[in-house]
Coordinates of C-alpha atoms and ligand atoms in Angstrom, one line a residue:
X1 CA -10.3 34.5 -19.4
X2 CA -12.8 32.1 -20.9
X3 CA -13.0 28.5 -20.0
X4 CA -14.5 25.6 -21.9
X5 CA -17.7 24.4 -20.8
X6 CA -18.5 21.2 -22.4
X7 CA -21.7 19.4 -22.6
X8 CA -21.7 15.7 -21.8
X9 CA -22.3 15.1 -25.6
X10 CA -19.5 17.3 -26.4
X11 CA -17.3 15.4 -24.0
X12 CA -18.5 12.2 -25.6
X13 CA -17.5 13.0 -29.3
X14 CA -14.6 15.3 -28.3
X15 CA -12.2 14.7 -31.1
X16 CA -8.7 16.3 -31.9
X17 CA -9.7 19.9 -32.7
X18 CA -11.5 20.2 -29.5
X19 CA -8.8 18.3 -27.4
X20 CA -6.0 21.0 -28.7
X21 CA -8.3 23.9 -27.7
X22 CA -8.9 22.3 -24.3
X23 CA -5.0 21.9 -23.9
X24 CA -4.5 25.3 -24.9
X25 CA -7.1 26.8 -22.2
X26 CA -5.7 24.4 -19.7
X27 CA -2.2 25.3 -19.9
X28 CA -2.5 28.1 -17.4
X29 CA -4.0 25.7 -15.0
X30 CA -1.4 22.9 -14.7
X31 CA -3.7 20.0 -15.6
X32 CA -3.5 16.9 -13.5
X33 CA -5.9 14.6 -15.4
X34 CA -6.3 16.0 -18.9
X35 CA -8.4 14.2 -21.5
X36 CA -5.7 12.6 -24.1
X37 CA -6.7 12.2 -28.0
X38 CA -9.1 9.3 -28.4
X39 CA -10.3 9.6 -24.7
X40 CA -14.2 9.3 -24.4
X41 CA -16.0 9.9 -21.1
X42 CA -18.6 7.4 -20.1
X43 CA -21.4 9.3 -18.3
X44 CA -22.5 7.9 -15.0
X45 CA -25.8 6.3 -15.0
X46 CA -26.7 7.9 -11.6
X47 CA -26.8 11.6 -12.2
X48 CA -27.7 14.3 -9.2
X49 CA -31.2 15.7 -9.4
X50 CA -32.0 19.0 -10.4
X51 CA -31.1 21.7 -7.9
X52 CA -34.4 23.0 -6.3
X53 CA -32.4 25.8 -4.6
X54 CA -30.7 27.9 -7.3
X55 CA -30.9 30.9 -4.9
X56 CA -28.7 29.3 -2.3
X57 CA -26.5 26.9 -4.6
X58 CA -25.4 28.9 -7.4
X59 CA -22.9 26.6 -9.3
X60 CA -21.6 23.0 -8.9
X61 CA -18.4 21.1 -10.0
X62 CA -19.5 18.5 -12.7
X63 CA -17.5 15.5 -12.1
X64 CA -17.2 14.1 -15.6
X65 CA -15.5 17.5 -16.5
X66 CA -12.9 17.4 -13.9
X67 CA -10.0 18.3 -15.9
X68 CA -7.8 20.5 -13.8
X69 CA -6.5 20.1 -10.3
X70 CA -7.2 23.9 -10.0
X71 CA -10.9 24.7 -10.5
X72 CA -11.3 27.8 -12.9
X73 CA -13.3 30.6 -11.0
X74 CA -16.1 30.4 -13.6
X75 CA -16.9 26.6 -12.7
X76 CA -16.3 27.1 -8.8
X77 CA -19.5 26.4 -6.7
X78 CA -21.2 29.0 -4.6
X79 CA -23.3 29.0 -1.5
X80 CA -25.1 31.9 -0.2
X81 CA -27.7 31.6 2.6
X82 CA -29.0 35.2 2.6
X83 CA -28.7 36.1 -1.1
X84 CA -25.8 37.4 -2.9
X85 CA -24.8 40.9 -1.3
X86 CA -23.5 43.7 -3.5
X87 CA -20.7 45.5 -2.1
X88 CA -19.1 48.9 -3.2
X89 CA -15.3 48.0 -2.5
X90 CA -14.5 51.7 -2.5
X91 CA -17.0 52.1 0.7
X92 CA -16.1 49.0 2.2
X93 CA -13.9 48.6 5.4
X94 CA -13.2 45.6 7.6
X95 CA -13.6 46.5 11.3
X96 CA -11.8 44.5 14.2
X97 CA -13.5 45.0 17.4
X98 CA -14.8 43.6 20.7
X99 CA -12.6 42.3 23.5
X100 CA -9.4 43.9 21.9
X101 CA -7.0 46.8 23.1
X102 CA -7.1 48.8 20.0
X103 CA -10.1 48.3 17.5
X104 CA -9.2 48.9 13.9
X105 CA -10.6 49.5 10.5
X106 CA -9.1 48.9 7.4
X107 CA -9.8 49.5 3.5
X108 CA -9.1 47.0 0.7
X109 CA -5.8 49.0 0.0
X110 CA -4.8 48.7 3.7
X111 CA -5.3 45.0 3.5
X112 CA -3.3 44.6 0.2
X113 CA -0.3 46.6 1.5
X114 CA 0.1 44.0 4.2
X115 CA 2.0 40.7 3.7
X116 CA 0.8 38.7 1.2
X117 CA 0.4 34.9 1.6
X118 CA -1.0 32.2 -0.7
X119 CA -2.3 28.9 -0.1
X120 CA -4.1 26.0 -2.3
X121 CA -7.1 24.8 -0.5
X122 CA -9.8 22.5 -1.6
X123 CA -12.9 23.8 -0.1
X124 CA -16.1 21.6 0.4
X125 CA -19.6 22.4 1.6
X126 CA -20.4 20.2 4.7
X127 CA -23.7 19.4 3.0
X128 CA -22.0 18.1 -0.3
X129 CA -23.0 14.3 -1.0
X130 CA -25.9 14.9 1.7
X131 CA -28.5 15.6 -0.7
X132 CA -29.7 13.9 -4.0
X133 CA -29.3 17.2 -5.8
X134 CA -25.9 18.2 -4.2
X135 CA -22.6 16.4 -5.2
X136 CA -20.6 19.2 -6.7
X137 CA -20.1 21.5 -3.7
X138 CA -16.2 21.3 -3.8
X139 CA -13.4 23.1 -5.6
X140 CA -9.7 23.7 -5.4
X141 CA -8.3 27.1 -5.7
X142 CA -5.1 29.1 -5.0
X143 CA -6.2 31.7 -2.7
X144 CA -4.2 34.8 -1.6
X145 CA -4.5 37.4 0.9
X146 CA -2.9 38.8 4.2
X147 CA -2.5 36.5 7.2
X148 CA -4.9 36.8 9.9
X149 CA -2.8 36.0 13.0
X150 CA -0.4 39.0 12.7
X151 CA -3.7 41.3 12.6
X152 CA -5.1 39.7 15.6
X153 CA -1.7 40.3 17.5
X154 CA -1.9 43.9 16.4
X155 CA -5.3 44.7 17.9
X156 CA -4.4 43.0 20.9
X157 CA -6.7 40.4 22.3
X158 CA -7.7 40.9 25.8
X159 CA -7.1 38.2 28.5
X160 CA -11.0 37.3 28.5
X161 CA -11.2 37.1 24.6
X162 CA -11.3 33.5 23.6
X163 CA -13.6 33.3 20.4
X164 CA -12.9 35.2 16.9
X165 CA -16.4 36.1 15.4
X166 CA -16.3 36.3 11.8
X167 CA -19.3 38.5 10.4
X168 CA -20.3 38.6 6.8
X169 CA -22.5 41.6 4.8
X170 CA -25.2 39.2 4.0
X171 CA -28.1 39.3 6.4
X172 CA -31.6 37.8 6.8
X173 CA -34.4 37.1 9.0
X174 CA -34.1 34.5 11.9
X175 CA -36.9 33.7 14.3
X176 CA -35.3 32.8 17.8
X177 CA -37.6 31.7 20.6
X178 CA -40.6 33.5 18.7
X179 CA -38.6 36.7 18.2
X180 CA -38.1 37.9 14.7
X181 CA -34.4 39.2 14.4
X182 CA -32.3 40.2 11.6
X183 CA -28.8 38.6 11.5
X184 CA -25.8 38.8 9.6
X185 CA -24.3 35.5 8.4
X186 CA -21.5 34.8 10.9
X187 CA -19.4 32.0 12.3
X188 CA -17.0 31.9 15.3
X189 CA -13.8 30.0 15.9
X190 CA -11.9 29.4 19.1
X191 CA -8.7 32.1 19.0
X192 CA -6.2 29.2 19.0
X193 CA -7.8 28.0 15.8
X194 CA -8.0 31.3 14.3
X195 CA -4.4 32.0 15.1
X196 CA -3.2 29.2 12.9
X197 CA -0.8 30.6 10.5
X198 CA -2.2 29.1 7.3
X199 CA -5.7 31.5 8.0
X200 CA -6.0 34.2 5.4
X201 CA -8.1 37.3 4.8
X202 CA -8.4 36.4 1.3
X203 CA -8.9 39.0 -1.8
X204 CA -7.6 36.7 -4.8
X205 CA -8.7 33.4 -6.3
X206 CA -6.4 31.7 -8.9
X207 CA -4.8 35.0 -9.7
X208 CA -7.8 37.0 -10.1
X209 CA -9.5 39.5 -7.8
X210 CA -12.0 37.3 -5.7
X211 CA -15.1 37.0 -7.6
X212 CA -18.4 38.4 -6.0
X213 CA -20.0 34.7 -6.0
X214 CA -17.0 33.7 -3.7
X215 CA -16.9 36.6 -1.2
X216 CA -15.6 39.7 -2.7
X217 CA -14.0 42.0 -1.7
X218 CA -12.8 40.0 1.3
X219 CA -13.4 36.4 2.7
X220 CA -11.8 34.1 5.3
X221 CA -9.9 31.2 4.1
X222 CA -9.4 28.7 6.7
X223 CA -7.8 25.6 5.4
X224 CA -8.7 22.4 6.7
X225 CA -12.2 23.4 7.6
X226 CA -15.7 22.9 6.0
X227 CA -17.0 25.5 3.7
X228 CA -19.1 27.1 6.1
X229 CA -16.2 28.3 8.3
X230 CA -14.9 30.3 5.5
X231 CA -17.1 33.5 6.0
X232 CA -17.4 35.3 2.6
X233 CA -18.1 39.3 2.3
X234 CA -16.2 39.8 5.4
X235 CA -17.3 42.9 7.3
X236 CA -16.4 42.5 10.8
X237 CA -14.0 40.6 13.1
X238 CA -15.1 40.5 16.6
X239 CA -13.4 39.1 19.8
X240 CA -15.8 37.5 22.1
X241 CA -15.4 36.0 25.7
X242 CA -18.1 33.5 24.7
X243 CA -18.9 31.3 21.5
X244 CA -21.3 32.5 18.9
X245 CA -24.6 30.5 19.0
X246 CA -26.5 31.6 16.1
X247 CA -28.0 29.5 13.3
X248 CA -24.7 28.3 11.7
X249 CA -23.1 27.5 15.0
X250 CA -25.8 26.1 17.1
X251 CA -29.0 25.2 15.1
X252 CA -28.2 24.7 11.6
X253 CA -24.8 22.9 10.8
X254 CA -25.4 20.7 13.6
X255 CA -24.7 17.0 12.9
X256 CA -27.4 14.8 14.9
X257 CA -26.6 11.2 15.6
X258 CA -28.3 8.3 17.6
X259 CA -26.3 5.8 19.2
X260 CA -27.0 3.8 22.4
X261 CA -29.5 1.1 22.2
X262 CA -33.3 1.0 21.2
X263 CA -34.3 1.1 24.6
X264 CA -32.0 3.6 25.8
X265 CA -31.1 5.7 22.7
X266 CA -28.7 8.4 23.2
X267 CA -28.8 11.4 20.9
X268 CA -25.7 13.6 20.1
X269 CA -25.5 17.0 18.6
X270 CA -22.1 18.3 17.2
X271 CA -21.0 21.2 15.5
X272 CA -19.8 21.2 11.7
X273 CA -16.2 22.3 11.8
X274 CA -13.2 20.7 10.3
X275 CA -13.2 19.1 7.1
X276 CA -13.3 14.9 7.0
X277 CA -11.5 12.5 5.0
X278 CA -13.2 11.6 1.5
X279 CA -12.8 10.5 -2.0
X280 CA -15.1 10.2 -4.8
X281 CA -15.0 8.6 -8.4
X282 CA -14.8 11.5 -10.9
X283 CA -15.3 9.6 -14.4
X284 CA -14.6 6.6 -16.3
X285 CA -12.6 7.2 -19.4
X286 CA -12.4 5.0 -22.4
X287 CA -9.7 5.1 -25.1
X288 CA -10.1 2.3 -27.6
X289 CA -9.8 -1.0 -25.5
X290 CA -8.4 0.6 -22.3
X291 CA -10.6 2.0 -19.6
X292 CA -9.3 4.1 -16.5
X293 CA -11.1 5.5 -13.7
X294 CA -10.1 8.9 -12.4
X295 CA -11.1 10.7 -9.1
X296 CA -10.1 12.7 -6.3
X297 CA -9.6 12.5 -2.5
X298 CA -9.4 15.2 0.3
X299 CA -10.1 16.3 3.8
X300 CA -6.9 15.0 5.3
X301 CA -3.3 14.1 4.2
X302 CA -3.8 11.2 1.9
X303 CA -1.8 8.1 1.9
X304 CA -3.7 5.9 -0.6
X305 CA -7.0 5.6 -2.6
X306 CA -8.7 2.3 -3.4
X307 CA -11.3 1.3 -5.7
X308 CA -13.9 -1.5 -5.3
X309 CA -15.7 -2.8 -8.5
X310 CA -18.8 -4.4 -8.3
X311 CA -18.4 -6.5 -5.2
X312 CA -14.8 -7.1 -5.7
X313 CA -11.6 -6.6 -3.8
X314 CA -10.3 -3.2 -2.8
X315 CA -7.6 -2.2 -5.3
X316 CA -4.8 0.5 -5.0
X317 CA -5.1 3.4 -7.2
X318 CA -2.0 5.4 -8.5
X319 CA -1.8 9.0 -6.9
X320 CA -1.1 11.9 -9.0
X321 CA 1.6 13.8 -6.7
X322 CA 2.6 16.3 -9.8
X323 CA 0.5 18.8 -8.4
X324 CA 0.0 18.9 -4.1
X325 CA -0.8 21.1 -1.4
X326 CA -1.1 20.3 2.1
X327 CA -4.9 21.2 2.2
X328 CA -5.6 20.2 -1.4
X329 CA -7.1 17.2 -3.2
X330 CA -5.2 14.6 -4.5
X331 CA -6.1 13.1 -8.0
X332 CA -5.8 9.7 -8.7
X333 CA -6.1 7.1 -11.5
X334 CA -6.9 3.2 -11.7
X335 CA -6.5 1.3 -14.9
X336 CA -9.5 -0.7 -15.5
X337 CA -8.4 -3.9 -17.5
X338 CA -11.1 -5.8 -19.4
X339 CA -14.3 -4.5 -18.0
X340 CA -17.1 -7.1 -18.6
X341 CA -19.8 -5.3 -20.8
X342 CA -22.7 -4.1 -18.8
X343 CA -23.6 -2.1 -15.8
X344 CA -20.9 -1.8 -12.8
X345 CA -20.6 -0.4 -9.5
X346 CA -17.6 1.7 -8.4
X347 CA -16.7 2.7 -5.0
X348 CA -13.9 4.3 -3.7
X349 CA -12.3 4.9 -0.2
X350 CA -9.4 7.1 1.0
X351 CA -6.9 6.3 3.7
X352 CA -5.2 9.3 5.4
X353 CA -1.4 9.2 6.6
X354 CA -2.7 8.3 10.1
X355 CA -4.4 5.2 8.6
X356 CA -7.8 6.6 9.2
X357 CA -10.3 4.9 6.6
X358 CA -12.8 6.8 4.9
X359 CA -16.2 5.2 6.4
X360 CA -18.4 2.9 4.5
X361 CA -22.0 3.8 4.2
X362 CA -22.8 1.2 6.9
X363 CA -20.2 2.4 9.3
X364 CA -21.9 3.6 12.4
X365 CA -20.5 7.1 12.0
X366 CA -22.4 7.4 8.8
X367 CA -25.4 4.9 9.4
X368 CA -26.4 6.7 12.6
X369 CA -26.2 10.1 11.4
X370 CA -29.8 11.7 11.0
X371 CA -28.6 15.0 9.3
X372 CA -27.0 15.5 6.0
X373 CA -24.0 17.3 6.9
X374 CA -20.6 15.7 7.0
X375 CA -21.5 13.0 4.6
X376 CA -18.0 11.6 3.9
X377 CA -19.2 8.0 3.7
X378 CA -17.9 6.1 0.6
X379 CA -19.4 7.1 -2.7
X380 CA -20.7 4.5 -5.1
X381 CA -21.5 5.3 -8.7
X382 CA -22.8 3.3 -11.7
X383 CA -21.6 3.0 -15.2
X384 CA -22.1 1.0 -18.2
X385 CA -19.4 -0.5 -20.5
X386 CA -21.0 -0.6 -23.9
X387 CA -20.5 -3.0 -26.6
Ligands
MTE401 N1 -21.2 35.2 4.3 C1 -21.4 34.2 4.0 N2 -20.3 33.3 4.0 C2 -20.4 32.0 3.6 C3 -21.8 31.6 3.3 C4 -22.7 32.2 3.3 O1 -24.0 32.2 3.0 N3 -22.4 33.7 3.6 N4 -21.8 30.1 3.1 C5 -20.8 29.2 3.6 C6 -20.8 27.8 3.0 S1 -22.1 26.8 3.7 C7 -20.1 27.2 2.0 S2 -19.9 25.8 1.7 C8 -18.7 28.3 1.4 C9 -18.8 28.2 -0.1 O2 -17.6 29.0 -0.4 P1 -17.9 29.5 -2.1 O3 -19.3 30.0 -2.1 O4 -16.7 30.4 -2.1 O5 -17.8 28.1 -2.7 O6 -19.1 29.8 1.9 C10 -19.3 29.7 3.3 N5 -19.4 31.3 3.7
MO402 MO1 -21.7 24.9 2.9

């Protein structure tokens, strides 16, 4: 199935015919924020820089084009640290081994014959918003597969098995204490986290076979976790008595902060894991004399989203609950009455159901952070209201 990809210019000039076509294409993906006749998207004045690592970041969400609550597969972002492996699904097997009573190997058909479960989950890369060329490392999909927990129960985790290691088929060279090693991409998770009933061994995305870019034939889907935990091109699941301490658990994907005082600084290093509360303005839409701001919020159960224009007061947005799922983003709209001509800044913040507020950029959580991971600070974008 083809989906329209519109250039910014096409968006600006989108007329009746284009919109009718869009509506048709979007019908399959229930839209939360479709453009209406007469709508015109005002492009942000600030734009991400050109992606210098296309071999790692394959695609990104374009916020101005955010039209459907479910991100079509063609538009989904993709990340690969060790290149894009080619896997023959007929030769492929998933092996469960390590500290278990009965190791097991399963074909894709074996996995598909097991109970099927679906979850709608907005997956965000923990590096998203942390680099000048990376603001579209996010997407929302309906993932389908078989739940992980019953499989772990079946193989029988031994008493000393405390950590579940997910190993991908992709591999690369890593120098560890002066030794050149070849290592597969891998992440581990505590057994209690891995046993959560929402975790899936996923082979389907938005009703289609899982695309190669997103981990075919099988990936882990761990709702509520940053992208990095959702291991693609899964090959082995091993139960270990210790935590995995590879590049993706202990060297890279570590958030470094400086706290304490200038005289006595305290440096902390913590592992990137669960997703954090965040929101973003997606686009400003003009229709005749009326303007609206649209956006999304995710990373925790959302109770409200607020918008700040220039240095004004925080104002409530209207949440669109017509499409919702526990681990999925929430779309919101704000009617911007009579904006003055010229340039404006637009900042948003999300509040979760336990009253946590998305941190400002000068909040110590963000300001003391040295590394670019977990950049969930409030996002400000600039727009021009033309005469
Ligand atoms: N095997 C494997 N799994 C992986 C990665 C990888 O490089 N190799 N990248 C991770 C990262 S950093 C992210 S953000 C997500 C991205 O998922 P997507 O490519 O389906 O959008 O996959 C994760 N799973
Ligand atoms: Mo990521």
